[in-house]
Amino acid sequence: MSAVNKPASSPSPALPPIALVVGLCSHGLSVVRGLRDAGVEVYALEKVARPGGRSKAIVHTFLCSEAEMEDLVPTLAALRARLPRARQVVLFPTNDTHVRLMGEGVARLLPDYLLSWAHCAPHVLRLQRKNELEQAARSQGLNYPRSALLQAAAEAEAAVAGFRYPVILKPARPLSSFKTALAHNLAELQALLRQYQADLPILAQEYIAGDDQSLYFGALVLDRGQVVQEMVGRKIASFPPARGQTTVAETVDAPEVLALTRRFFAGLDLSGPVSLELKRAPDGSFWVIEPTVGRTDFWLELCVAAGFNQVYQEFQLALGQRAQAGALRGPVTWFDAENDVLCYWRAVLAQRTLRPYGGKRPVFTYWRPGDQAPFLKACRAGLAWRIRARLRRLAANLRGRRGSALRVRELPMDQPLPPELAAWLQAHQPDPLFGTLEWYDALARFEREVHPCPGRSFSWLFVWRGEQPCLAVPLERQPGLLRSMEVRLLSNFYSPAVDLFADRRQVSAAESWQVLLQALGHLDRGWLKLSAAPVSQQQADAGSAGAALDGHLALRVPLSANYSAYATDLDSYWAKRPSQLRNTLKRKGKALLRAAHRFEVVTAPTREQVEHYWSTYSHSWKGGEPSRSFIDWLMHWSAARGYLRLGLLYLDQQVVASQLWLVQGGVAHIFKLAQDRNADRYSPGSLLTGHLIEYVYQHDHVERIDFMLGNDPYKGLWMEQENPYYTLEVLNQQHVLAPLLRLYLSARALLRPRQAGHAGGLPAEAG
């Protein structure tokens, strides 16, 4: 080991205890500063020179090798001789590996060091193990997602049988090569397990829907189970979104979160800092995500800035003193400039204030007045890293173009595909309704009929790695500026989503986007932009990652929202609905009973019933369709496969409401709906929706209802889950126009308010 900064002071029995912080990432720097704020002398141990080592709050930094950090307990034992002998030393781990190593070696450490949780180390180690969390949560009466610990990819199918997708994967061991990954089907799950085979065992869980703002953390300092002080924070942003490391967080008042946190840790006789991350589901219930024990969490700076100095209280507890609660200093927002350098400035530009997110006082990972050296070092290191990363991507892109083993073939959509390629598409379709060969062929026919445009073409792009295709996409191509090519994944206002046809045994979700971009380079190196809409948050993450792998830039523009509801039976569904909706249906239903009426739900409509559908549509508040051709095709196609549920409500023998639903795989999709505006006093559309909901639960035994895209406020009455959808724009960084186009798209995203379901020609809803 070597030492940097100031030389160690000579021993003196009159001097107070000191602290040794292990690790000087931005979190370690927050630990150092929190202790120094309370007057504690701080020493540090780190394996590399980090920006945090420049802080004037550190008396002395010891550098060790990677091997010495991995063998932490003997390293600490040897280091003790170099610290002031007559002074007590309190240890502060800054990551889960430190906690595990210290907990396992606590008996060897105790003669030389103090640790706030030394007496309860077995409980700390148990709560670190992800396979123990389900029992720990359920034993305290808390919700925990359905889970399975996977030891090998081969056992995944049996282990997650009956799970509801998407499934989130988390490494069971701390500091593995990934934090989380999301699988939308079994093939993706198995591909991810093969990709992260070195990190097995891996925990698989049913994913709880919700965005970043649905994630809360209750932070406590405990003294043998008794609460010293507590606080609640909420994530504003994380990476990856809604399932990754916090990048922006705020203090909030949430008594229910604190109550659940206290309950989780009750009866364990724990001491020191603990926290519990909880996710609020769309129905308002809270679900345990994971606890943090044995150390403070990454967002410690938020707590310290708010007046909750966890690390000083931990210092007092380790010394056997009574920890003192601090006075809270008002609401705070914390920005992690280490993992998301521009998170603060993006918020400033978007909200046009230096105090974004409600005017709360901002604090940062590195920046602090009077201790600027870590910030300046982090800026220099960050700039150098980005330059090197950019050069590596450019070099990899050039190598990929010279030695690519991809084989690319483009086939026009107005001609039949070879049977073997049509069969491949059927075997790898991303969705059995909205991601099929027939769906995209029908979209292309509709677009050629309704929007004929010279130079616009529709085609299937197939990509091979070896003898079998690994990827296929439906493309719309049109000429752009300066002979450039602009490409879209084929979609229009009927499309609830777009996706790639991919063989997940060959390519992961991110790799499939990378392969697509490489294939576009094979077609035309002058391509400027690839657009995809609508895409989910997870698809946008994968597309952005794939673009980065190929050296391109991806921008996501808010487009719309998808509303859905999950319930295993009809009673559970109605129990989640607000009284406003239930009372309205009851009142309007009574009025309808006084008139001659009937409901019809048909799976194979007659020509007359199809005409009744269009009759309602022509008398509704909706604009006319440019052509009947696509909807007529969809009704015929879906009826032939048993997917169609056409609902009709008749009043005095006249149809006054009609709805086109599609049911497949336990999900009912509300695709089209209309009501005669002359019958608005009965709210016939709402009554027909209620009738169809009861029908699909009783006859089709669905577990999920999907209200498709659209930001219409009324959908929130019927559905509890809201998930954002985006337009993904990938820019070819090799194109001369890319910088200008990037500026234009970024300015448009900031200046133009989010339009309900409209971007690139897409309307508010698929229906």
Tab-separated table of C-alpha atoms in Angstrom, residues 123 126-127 132-144 220 222 225 259-270 276 278 286 288 291:
chain	number	residue	atom	x	y	z
A	123	HIS	CA	-28.713	-10.290	10.404
A	126	ARG	CA	-28.726	-12.400	5.793
A	127	LEU	CA	-30.518	-9.290	4.513
A	132	GLU	CA	-33.655	-14.257	1.678
A	133	LEU	CA	-35.688	-11.127	0.985
A	134	GLU	CA	-39.010	-12.726	0.066
A	135	GLN	CA	-39.210	-14.551	3.390
A	136	ALA	CA	-38.013	-11.449	5.280
A	137	ALA	CA	-40.681	-9.252	3.660
A	138	ARG	CA	-43.565	-11.679	3.868
A	139	SER	CA	-42.814	-12.568	7.492
A	140	GLN	CA	-43.418	-8.888	8.326
A	141	GLY	CA	-46.605	-8.712	6.251
A	142	LEU	CA	-45.117	-6.717	3.364
A	143	ASN	CA	-45.683	-7.261	-0.354
A	144	TYR	CA	-42.825	-8.843	-2.293
A	220	LEU	CA	-33.455	5.041	9.306
A	222	LEU	CA	-31.317	2.359	14.433
A	225	GLY	CA	-33.830	-1.680	16.906
A	259	ALA	CA	-44.206	2.802	8.689
A	260	LEU	CA	-43.434	0.017	6.215
A	261	THR	CA	-39.683	0.557	6.632
A	262	ARG	CA	-39.919	0.316	10.419
A	263	ARG	CA	-42.023	-2.825	10.095
A	264	PHE	CA	-39.522	-4.500	7.753
A	265	PHE	CA	-36.633	-4.054	10.203
A	266	ALA	CA	-38.665	-4.661	13.375
A	267	GLY	CA	-37.412	-7.300	15.810
A	268	LEU	CA	-33.903	-7.629	14.339
A	269	ASP	CA	-32.043	-5.581	16.998
A	270	LEU	CA	-30.144	-3.776	14.242
A	276	LEU	CA	-35.707	0.126	2.377
A	278	LEU	CA	-40.260	0.424	-2.026
A	286	PHE	CA	-46.290	-0.688	-1.904
A	288	VAL	CA	-40.486	-4.227	-1.301
A	291	PRO	CA	-33.060	-3.129	1.673
